[in-house]
mmCIF file of C-alpha atoms and ligand atoms in Angstrom:
data_model
loop_
_atom_site.group_PDB
_atom_site.id
_atom_site.type_symbol
_atom_site.label_atom_id
_atom_site.label_comp_id
_atom_site.label_asym_id
_atom_site.label_seq_id
_atom_site.Cartn_x
_atom_site.Cartn_y
_atom_site.Cartn_z
ATOM 1 C CA MET A 17 -0.313 -0.149 -0.223
ATOM 2 C CA GLY A 18 2.096 3.038 -1.165
ATOM 3 C CA LYS A 19 -0.205 5.548 -0.068
ATOM 4 C CA LEU A 20 0.080 4.492 3.832
ATOM 5 C CA ILE A 21 2.481 6.783 5.854
ATOM 6 C CA ASP A 22 4.641 4.607 7.372
ATOM 7 C CA GLY A 23 5.523 6.117 11.243
ATOM 8 C CA LYS A 24 7.129 3.375 12.667
ATOM 9 C CA MET A 25 9.691 3.435 10.013
ATOM 10 C CA VAL A 26 9.900 7.226 10.275
ATOM 11 C CA ALA A 27 10.126 7.162 13.746
ATOM 12 C CA ALA A 28 13.159 4.299 13.281
ATOM 13 C CA LYS A 29 15.277 7.545 11.327
ATOM 14 C CA VAL A 30 14.457 10.226 14.291
ATOM 15 C CA LYS A 31 15.183 7.704 17.444
ATOM 16 C CA LYS A 32 18.548 6.390 15.230
ATOM 17 C CA GLU A 33 19.683 10.084 14.345
ATOM 18 C CA ALA A 34 18.775 11.033 18.095
ATOM 19 C CA ALA A 35 20.998 7.661 19.055
ATOM 20 C CA ALA A 36 24.088 9.309 17.548
ATOM 21 C CA ASP A 37 23.772 12.689 19.271
ATOM 22 C CA VAL A 38 23.636 10.925 22.373
ATOM 23 C CA GLU A 39 26.693 9.146 21.994
ATOM 24 C CA ALA A 40 28.735 12.037 20.087
ATOM 25 C CA LEU A 41 27.326 13.808 24.170
ATOM 26 C CA LYS A 42 28.648 10.564 25.703
ATOM 27 C CA ARG A 43 32.088 11.064 23.989
ATOM 28 C CA GLN A 44 32.397 14.261 25.289
ATOM 29 C CA GLY A 45 31.422 13.241 28.637
ATOM 30 C CA ILE A 46 27.737 14.658 28.459
ATOM 31 C CA GLN A 47 25.152 11.600 29.860
ATOM 32 C CA THR A 48 21.312 13.100 28.020
ATOM 33 C CA THR A 49 18.983 12.529 30.974
ATOM 34 C CA LEU A 50 15.552 12.324 30.750
ATOM 35 C CA ALA A 51 13.573 13.200 34.210
ATOM 36 C CA VAL A 52 9.968 11.951 33.705
ATOM 37 C CA ILE A 53 7.777 12.394 36.582
ATOM 38 C CA LEU A 54 4.025 10.603 37.350
ATOM 39 C CA VAL A 55 1.174 11.597 39.699
ATOM 40 C CA GLY A 56 -0.656 9.324 40.151
ATOM 41 C CA ASP A 57 -1.643 5.903 38.825
ATOM 42 C CA ASP A 58 -3.745 6.689 35.614
ATOM 43 C CA PRO A 59 -3.613 3.192 33.621
ATOM 44 C CA ALA A 60 -2.601 5.274 29.994
ATOM 45 C CA SER A 61 -0.116 7.604 31.812
ATOM 46 C CA GLN A 62 1.404 4.515 32.922
ATOM 47 C CA VAL A 63 2.021 3.210 30.232
ATOM 48 C CA TYR A 64 3.108 6.267 28.166
ATOM 49 C CA VAL A 65 6.150 6.854 31.253
ATOM 50 C CA ARG A 66 6.464 3.088 30.185
ATOM 51 C CA ASN A 67 7.263 3.751 26.768
ATOM 52 C CA LYS A 68 9.205 7.061 27.518
ATOM 53 C CA ARG A 69 11.525 4.743 29.219
ATOM 54 C CA LYS A 70 11.588 2.251 27.195
ATOM 55 C CA ASP A 71 12.329 4.728 24.389
ATOM 56 C CA CYS A 72 15.635 6.355 26.940
ATOM 57 C CA GLU A 73 16.807 2.500 26.699
ATOM 58 C CA GLU A 74 17.042 1.917 23.124
ATOM 59 C CA ILE A 75 18.827 5.094 22.534
ATOM 60 C CA GLY A 76 21.189 5.986 25.198
ATOM 61 C CA ILE A 77 19.280 8.813 27.232
ATOM 62 C CA LYS A 78 19.601 7.478 31.096
ATOM 63 C CA SER A 79 15.845 8.091 32.091
ATOM 64 C CA LEU A 80 14.627 9.496 35.948
ATOM 65 C CA GLU A 81 11.598 7.960 36.783
ATOM 66 C CA TYR A 82 9.673 10.319 39.914
ATOM 67 C CA ARG A 83 6.345 8.292 40.554
ATOM 68 C CA LEU A 84 4.563 10.339 43.603
ATOM 69 C CA SER A 85 1.629 9.430 45.464
ATOM 70 C CA GLU A 86 -2.233 10.454 44.181
ATOM 71 C CA GLN A 87 -1.987 12.406 47.329
ATOM 72 C CA THR A 88 1.213 14.715 46.373
ATOM 73 C CA THR A 89 0.376 18.363 47.398
ATOM 74 C CA GLN A 90 1.064 20.963 45.056
ATOM 75 C CA GLU A 91 3.800 22.807 46.340
ATOM 76 C CA GLU A 92 5.566 18.754 47.072
ATOM 77 C CA LEU A 93 4.741 18.829 42.942
ATOM 78 C CA LEU A 94 6.819 22.068 43.093
ATOM 79 C CA LYS A 95 9.783 21.640 45.008
ATOM 80 C CA LEU A 96 10.389 18.606 42.651
ATOM 81 C CA VAL A 97 10.731 20.351 39.567
ATOM 82 C CA ARG A 98 12.840 22.837 40.987
ATOM 83 C CA GLU A 99 15.215 20.773 42.039
ATOM 84 C CA LEU A 100 15.119 19.295 39.046
ATOM 85 C CA ASN A 101 16.086 22.629 37.443
ATOM 86 C CA GLU A 102 18.413 23.494 39.544
ATOM 87 C CA ARG A 103 20.731 19.850 38.463
ATOM 88 C CA PRO A 104 23.086 20.077 35.811
ATOM 89 C CA ASP A 105 22.743 16.310 34.662
ATOM 90 C CA VAL A 106 18.667 16.662 34.337
ATOM 91 C CA ASN A 107 18.590 17.775 30.975
ATOM 92 C CA GLY A 108 14.876 17.761 29.715
ATOM 93 C CA ILE A 109 12.431 17.219 32.353
ATOM 94 C CA LEU A 110 8.942 16.366 31.643
ATOM 95 C CA CYS A 111 5.000 16.142 33.878
ATOM 96 C CA GLN A 112 3.297 13.312 32.433
ATOM 97 C CA LEU A 113 -0.511 15.048 31.964
ATOM 98 C CA PRO A 114 -3.832 14.981 33.030
ATOM 99 C CA LEU A 115 -2.691 15.305 36.861
ATOM 100 C CA PRO A 116 -4.853 14.944 39.488
ATOM 101 C CA LYS A 117 -7.529 16.823 39.539
ATOM 102 C CA HIS A 118 -6.192 18.793 42.472
ATOM 103 C CA LEU A 119 -3.299 19.865 41.156
ATOM 104 C CA ASN A 120 -2.859 23.414 38.745
ATOM 105 C CA GLU A 121 -1.678 21.684 36.011
ATOM 106 C CA ALA A 122 -0.106 25.622 34.419
ATOM 107 C CA GLU A 123 1.787 26.210 37.245
ATOM 108 C CA VAL A 124 3.358 23.448 36.850
ATOM 109 C CA ILE A 125 3.894 23.061 33.514
ATOM 110 C CA ASN A 126 5.491 27.379 34.054
ATOM 111 C CA ALA A 127 7.632 26.233 36.516
ATOM 112 C CA ILE A 128 9.678 24.080 34.509
ATOM 113 C CA SER A 129 12.867 25.954 32.879
ATOM 114 C CA PRO A 130 11.854 26.836 29.689
ATOM 115 C CA LEU A 131 15.586 24.903 28.492
ATOM 116 C CA LYS A 132 14.389 21.356 30.288
ATOM 117 C CA ASP A 133 10.766 22.045 28.718
ATOM 118 C CA VAL A 134 11.102 18.806 25.794
ATOM 119 C CA ASP A 135 7.773 18.714 25.280
ATOM 120 C CA ALA A 136 7.410 22.622 24.848
ATOM 121 C CA PHE A 137 4.198 23.289 26.751
ATOM 122 C CA HIS A 138 5.927 25.885 28.726
ATOM 123 C CA PRO A 139 4.658 29.973 27.774
ATOM 124 C CA ALA A 140 7.868 30.390 26.466
ATOM 125 C CA ASN A 141 8.699 28.423 24.584
ATOM 126 C CA VAL A 142 5.029 28.113 22.851
ATOM 127 C CA GLY A 143 5.376 32.193 22.320
ATOM 128 C CA LYS A 144 8.968 31.081 20.577
ATOM 129 C CA ILE A 145 6.667 28.410 18.384
ATOM 130 C CA MET A 146 4.491 31.418 17.775
ATOM 131 C CA ILE A 147 7.542 33.648 15.905
ATOM 132 C CA GLY A 148 9.195 30.821 14.377
ATOM 133 C CA ALA A 149 12.498 31.170 16.486
ATOM 134 C CA TYR A 150 12.379 27.853 18.835
ATOM 135 C CA ASP A 151 14.566 25.173 20.493
ATOM 136 C CA PHE A 152 11.620 22.870 21.189
ATOM 137 C CA LEU A 153 8.710 21.925 19.210
ATOM 138 C CA PRO A 154 5.805 20.180 20.587
ATOM 139 C CA CYS A 155 6.172 16.091 19.782
ATOM 140 C CA THR A 156 2.723 15.773 18.168
ATOM 141 C CA PRO A 157 3.079 18.290 15.618
ATOM 142 C CA ALA A 158 6.627 18.484 14.963
ATOM 143 C CA GLY A 159 6.145 13.979 14.475
ATOM 144 C CA VAL A 160 3.617 15.197 11.890
ATOM 145 C CA MET A 161 5.888 17.679 10.250
ATOM 146 C CA GLU A 162 8.857 15.233 9.806
ATOM 147 C CA LEU A 163 6.081 12.710 8.443
ATOM 148 C CA LEU A 164 5.507 14.589 5.911
ATOM 149 C CA ARG A 165 8.475 16.025 4.951
ATOM 150 C CA GLN A 166 9.865 12.895 4.527
ATOM 151 C CA TYR A 167 6.864 11.413 1.793
ATOM 152 C CA GLY A 168 7.556 14.743 0.520
ATOM 153 C CA VAL A 169 4.646 16.828 1.135
ATOM 154 C CA SER A 170 4.951 20.397 1.561
ATOM 155 C CA ALA A 171 2.439 22.608 3.164
ATOM 156 C CA GLU A 172 3.019 25.067 0.746
ATOM 157 C CA GLY A 173 0.659 27.086 -0.996
ATOM 158 C CA LYS A 174 -1.610 24.236 0.716
ATOM 159 C CA ARG A 175 -5.216 24.339 1.877
ATOM 160 C CA CYS A 176 -4.689 22.815 5.357
ATOM 161 C CA VAL A 177 -7.712 22.168 7.597
ATOM 162 C CA VAL A 178 -7.097 20.289 11.338
ATOM 163 C CA ILE A 179 -9.885 19.562 13.493
ATOM 164 C CA GLY A 180 -8.788 20.515 17.161
ATOM 165 C CA ARG A 181 -7.095 23.675 19.065
ATOM 166 C CA SER A 182 -5.433 22.137 22.276
ATOM 167 C CA ASN A 183 -2.783 24.009 23.312
ATOM 168 C CA ILE A 184 -0.728 20.492 22.545
ATOM 169 C CA VAL A 185 -1.952 19.333 19.214
ATOM 170 C CA GLY A 186 -4.273 21.845 17.243
ATOM 171 C CA LYS A 187 -2.450 24.980 17.816
ATOM 172 C CA PRO A 188 0.972 24.085 17.652
ATOM 173 C CA MET A 189 -0.413 22.830 14.262
ATOM 174 C CA ALA A 190 -1.588 25.126 12.852
ATOM 175 C CA MET A 191 1.517 27.750 13.303
ATOM 176 C CA LEU A 192 3.589 24.630 12.200
ATOM 177 C CA LEU A 193 1.717 24.247 9.000
ATOM 178 C CA LEU A 194 1.807 28.179 7.764
ATOM 179 C CA HIS A 195 5.477 28.401 9.366
ATOM 180 C CA ASP A 196 5.795 25.711 6.677
ATOM 181 C CA ASN A 197 3.196 28.413 4.316
ATOM 182 C CA GLY A 198 0.412 26.392 4.135
ATOM 183 C CA THR A 199 -3.001 28.009 4.167
ATOM 184 C CA VAL A 200 -4.417 27.217 8.034
ATOM 185 C CA THR A 201 -7.840 26.576 9.131
ATOM 186 C CA ILE A 202 -8.719 26.084 13.064
ATOM 187 C CA CYS A 203 -11.650 24.158 12.960
ATOM 188 C CA HIS A 204 -12.857 22.957 16.537
ATOM 189 C CA SER A 205 -15.921 22.193 18.058
ATOM 190 C CA ARG A 206 -18.143 25.483 17.452
ATOM 191 C CA THR A 207 -16.902 25.542 13.775
ATOM 192 C CA LYS A 208 -20.316 25.437 11.582
ATOM 193 C CA GLU A 209 -20.201 23.355 8.104
ATOM 194 C CA LEU A 210 -17.133 21.662 9.031
ATOM 195 C CA ALA A 211 -17.253 19.258 6.856
ATOM 196 C CA GLU A 212 -17.202 21.650 3.998
ATOM 197 C CA ILE A 213 -13.870 23.409 5.456
ATOM 198 C CA CYS A 214 -12.636 19.711 5.553
ATOM 199 C CA ARG A 215 -13.450 18.833 1.865
ATOM 200 C CA GLN A 216 -10.987 21.335 1.006
ATOM 201 C CA ALA A 217 -8.325 20.682 2.553
ATOM 202 C CA ASP A 218 -5.124 19.147 1.219
ATOM 203 C CA ILE A 219 -3.813 18.550 4.323
ATOM 204 C CA LEU A 220 -6.312 17.932 6.735
ATOM 205 C CA VAL A 221 -4.791 16.953 10.535
ATOM 206 C CA ALA A 222 -7.710 15.722 12.624
ATOM 207 C CA ALA A 223 -6.461 15.835 16.418
ATOM 208 C CA VAL A 224 -10.405 15.627 18.120
ATOM 209 C CA GLY A 225 -10.414 12.740 20.094
ATOM 210 C CA LYS A 226 -13.277 10.909 18.425
ATOM 211 C CA ALA A 227 -13.079 7.310 16.720
ATOM 212 C CA LYS A 228 -14.288 8.437 13.110
ATOM 213 C CA PHE A 229 -14.966 11.274 13.098
ATOM 214 C CA VAL A 230 -13.528 11.997 10.005
ATOM 215 C CA THR A 231 -15.728 10.651 7.388
ATOM 216 C CA ALA A 232 -15.258 9.882 3.406
ATOM 217 C CA ASP A 233 -17.393 12.644 2.403
ATOM 218 C CA MET A 234 -15.392 15.266 4.525
ATOM 219 C CA VAL A 235 -12.488 14.645 2.349
ATOM 220 C CA LYS A 236 -10.922 15.311 -0.524
ATOM 221 C CA GLU A 237 -10.535 13.125 -3.579
ATOM 222 C CA ASP A 238 -6.305 12.725 -3.123
ATOM 223 C CA ALA A 239 -6.180 14.543 -0.402
ATOM 224 C CA VAL A 240 -3.116 14.084 2.323
ATOM 225 C CA VAL A 241 -4.757 12.491 5.987
ATOM 226 C CA ILE A 242 -3.339 12.867 9.052
ATOM 227 C CA ASP A 243 -5.129 10.656 12.010
ATOM 228 C CA VAL A 244 -3.771 12.442 15.557
ATOM 229 C CA GLY A 245 -6.326 10.173 17.483
ATOM 230 C CA MET A 246 -6.075 7.773 19.880
ATOM 231 C CA ASN A 247 -9.091 6.286 20.987
ATOM 232 C CA ARG A 248 -10.656 2.992 21.675
ATOM 233 C CA ASN A 249 -13.938 1.819 19.791
ATOM 234 C CA GLU A 250 -16.396 -0.480 21.490
ATOM 235 C CA ALA A 251 -14.119 -3.675 21.203
ATOM 236 C CA GLY A 252 -11.662 -2.011 22.909
ATOM 237 C CA LYS A 253 -8.783 -1.613 20.011
ATOM 238 C CA LEU A 254 -6.531 1.902 19.634
ATOM 239 C CA CYS A 255 -7.612 3.670 16.585
ATOM 240 C CA GLY A 256 -7.770 7.316 15.696
ATOM 241 C CA ASP A 257 -10.148 9.808 14.375
ATOM 242 C CA VAL A 258 -10.333 9.141 11.175
ATOM 243 C CA ASP A 259 -12.707 6.633 9.276
ATOM 244 C CA PHE A 260 -10.088 4.287 7.606
ATOM 245 C CA GLU A 261 -11.566 2.128 5.712
ATOM 246 C CA ALA A 262 -13.780 4.530 4.208
ATOM 247 C CA VAL A 263 -11.281 7.208 3.728
ATOM 248 C CA GLU A 264 -8.056 5.693 2.972
ATOM 249 C CA PRO A 265 -9.592 5.093 -0.818
ATOM 250 C CA LYS A 266 -9.736 8.599 -1.196
ATOM 251 C CA ALA A 267 -6.900 9.973 -0.054
ATOM 252 C CA SER A 268 -3.551 10.711 -1.655
ATOM 253 C CA LEU A 269 -1.357 9.536 1.688
ATOM 254 C CA ILE A 270 -2.497 8.398 5.062
ATOM 255 C CA THR A 271 -1.630 7.856 8.266
ATOM 256 C CA PRO A 272 -3.022 4.165 9.929
ATOM 257 C CA VAL A 273 -3.753 4.332 13.438
ATOM 258 C CA PRO A 274 -1.628 2.531 14.937
ATOM 259 C CA GLY A 275 1.656 3.143 13.462
ATOM 260 C CA GLY A 276 1.074 6.555 12.192
ATOM 261 C CA VAL A 277 1.715 9.615 14.423
ATOM 262 C CA GLY A 278 1.378 7.955 18.078
ATOM 263 C CA PRO A 279 5.436 6.576 16.824
ATOM 264 C CA MET A 280 6.752 9.876 15.516
ATOM 265 C CA THR A 281 5.371 11.761 19.406
ATOM 266 C CA ARG A 282 7.675 9.557 20.757
ATOM 267 C CA ALA A 283 10.613 9.790 18.944
ATOM 268 C CA VAL A 284 10.736 13.521 19.055
ATOM 269 C CA LEU A 285 10.504 13.599 22.608
ATOM 270 C CA MET A 286 13.896 12.161 22.215
ATOM 271 C CA LYS A 287 15.013 14.147 19.767
ATOM 272 C CA ASN A 288 14.188 17.359 21.823
ATOM 273 C CA THR A 289 16.323 15.536 25.349
ATOM 274 C CA VAL A 290 19.340 15.139 22.782
ATOM 275 C CA LYS A 291 18.315 19.226 22.057
ATOM 276 C CA ALA A 292 18.262 20.127 25.700
ATOM 277 C CA ALA A 293 21.704 18.589 26.015
ATOM 278 C CA LYS A 294 23.415 20.235 23.264
ATOM 279 C CA ILE A 295 21.421 23.849 24.258
ATOM 280 C CA GLN A 296 22.518 23.696 28.291
ATOM 281 C CA ASN A 297 25.987 22.036 27.433
ATOM 282 C CA VAL A 298 26.934 24.847 24.896
ATOM 283 C CA ALA A 299 25.965 27.796 26.893
ATOM 284 C CA LYS A 300 28.064 26.805 29.802
HETATM 285 P P1 LIG B 408 -8.183 17.919 23.206
HETATM 286 O O1 LIG B 408 -7.879 18.650 23.929
HETATM 287 O O2 LIG B 408 -9.338 16.835 23.985
HETATM 288 O O3 LIG B 408 -8.331 18.663 22.468
HETATM 289 C C1 LIG B 408 -9.676 18.200 21.319
HETATM 290 C C2 LIG B 408 -10.060 19.012 20.122
HETATM 291 O O4 LIG B 408 -11.443 18.672 19.362
HETATM 292 C C3 LIG B 408 -10.807 20.206 20.480
HETATM 293 O O5 LIG B 408 -10.214 21.815 20.487
HETATM 294 C C4 LIG B 408 -12.346 19.881 20.249
HETATM 295 O O6 LIG B 408 -12.705 21.310 20.146
HETATM 296 C C5 LIG B 408 -12.130 19.678 19.024
HETATM 297 N N1 LIG B 408 -13.637 19.054 19.393
HETATM 298 C C6 LIG B 408 -14.309 18.108 20.155
HETATM 299 N N2 LIG B 408 -15.197 17.982 19.503
HETATM 300 C C7 LIG B 408 -15.616 18.085 18.130
HETATM 301 C C8 LIG B 408 -16.309 18.469 16.701
HETATM 302 N N3 LIG B 408 -17.645 17.996 17.340
HETATM 303 N N4 LIG B 408 -16.158 19.516 16.071
HETATM 304 C C9 LIG B 408 -15.139 19.216 16.107
HETATM 305 N N5 LIG B 408 -14.272 19.975 16.913
HETATM 306 C C10 LIG B 408 -14.247 19.070 17.451
HETATM 307 O O7 LIG B 408 -7.024 17.071 22.565
HETATM 308 P P2 LIG B 408 -5.990 16.490 22.803
HETATM 309 O O8 LIG B 408 -5.293 16.980 23.499
HETATM 310 O O9 LIG B 408 -5.634 17.832 21.149
HETATM 311 O O10 LIG B 408 -5.915 15.394 21.741
HETATM 312 C C11 LIG B 408 -6.744 14.887 20.148
HETATM 313 C C12 LIG B 408 -6.673 13.727 19.834
HETATM 314 O O11 LIG B 408 -5.495 13.002 19.389
HETATM 315 C C13 LIG B 408 -6.587 12.645 21.565
HETATM 316 O O12 LIG B 408 -7.389 11.537 20.566
HETATM 317 C C14 LIG B 408 -5.543 12.616 22.111
HETATM 318 O O13 LIG B 408 -5.359 10.667 22.666
HETATM 319 C C15 LIG B 408 -4.926 12.586 20.746
HETATM 320 N N6 LIG B 408 -3.196 12.008 21.004
HETATM 321 C C16 LIG B 408 -2.581 11.956 19.936
HETATM 322 C C17 LIG B 408 -1.064 12.208 20.404
HETATM 323 C C18 LIG B 408 -0.311 10.928 19.267
HETATM 324 O O14 LIG B 408 1.104 10.830 20.297
HETATM 325 N N7 LIG B 408 -0.728 10.406 18.823
HETATM 326 C C19 LIG B 408 -0.857 13.330 21.067
HETATM 327 C C20 LIG B 408 -1.635 13.884 21.449
HETATM 328 C C21 LIG B 408 -2.973 13.642 21.541
HETATM 329 P P3 LIG B 408 -13.229 22.826 21.099
HETATM 330 O O15 LIG B 408 -11.502 23.401 21.913
HETATM 331 O O16 LIG B 408 -14.182 23.671 20.596
HETATM 332 O O17 LIG B 408 -13.761 22.300 22.735
#
């Protein structure tokens, strides 16, 4: 199937490059290190954290895990973040979201040093993305851009439609497509005539969080369709936001779920961590 975008293959390439950089840093006596904080025992978050550890092991990054109880207070969490900010051996800090309801996520994100913010969620990094002068890009949208690049798809002059406007996916995704000279429309739950807008897209990115949300009638013939969604269907199977079977015949390129955007998100986190190590060591 020539039209399937192979996220696993591209992610392997990105990780291989990151591994080479980790190795080069090791030769300079620098051990790239990522600190991951997990508060509570949300099952999905546990899987994400486990995968991050595996990725670190695979490419030679040292991973430090901080598993805090559900009852952790905001002050305790902030104290840990500040300690990690101060530690010269820690290059990247990531606090797995969502946090338990009693904790203030924005305050925790703001507390992470922008130089160690490998998720690129800190307002300083978000602002840098806006002006196109960034150190880190958020993992999922950056992963999508890398997939497009590897498959020879430029957004230049194209109509791009992003469904979803979250801070971690939809908004930065739209911004990166804009930086790549696309003409970008962002859709959300209040958008009127959504199907009609989507039908105009040369590049359609779905980041909604609803299985089979994008149906064949919403897709233009030969469009590039990127499915960011990670949902469970009735049978408990992982699926995206796109009705894959119905949409695939119309698309020129399409990402599967699993095996599309997901592996890229993980790979870009590794790349960002290595970049953090480089930036911090140049700054010394
Ligand atoms: P989110 O914060 O829940 O945002 C969902 C967006 O979809 C919102 O902007 C919402 O609009 C919009 N939306 C919801 N219903 C809609 C409708 N009926 N019509 C149009 N727009 C609608 O989710 P997220 O964090 O961006 O994640 C989106 C999906 O991507 C989820 O499935 C998530 O699991 C997945 N994800 C995957 C990866 C990966 O690595 N593959 C990474 C991150 C997220 P409003 O703003 O108006 O509410």
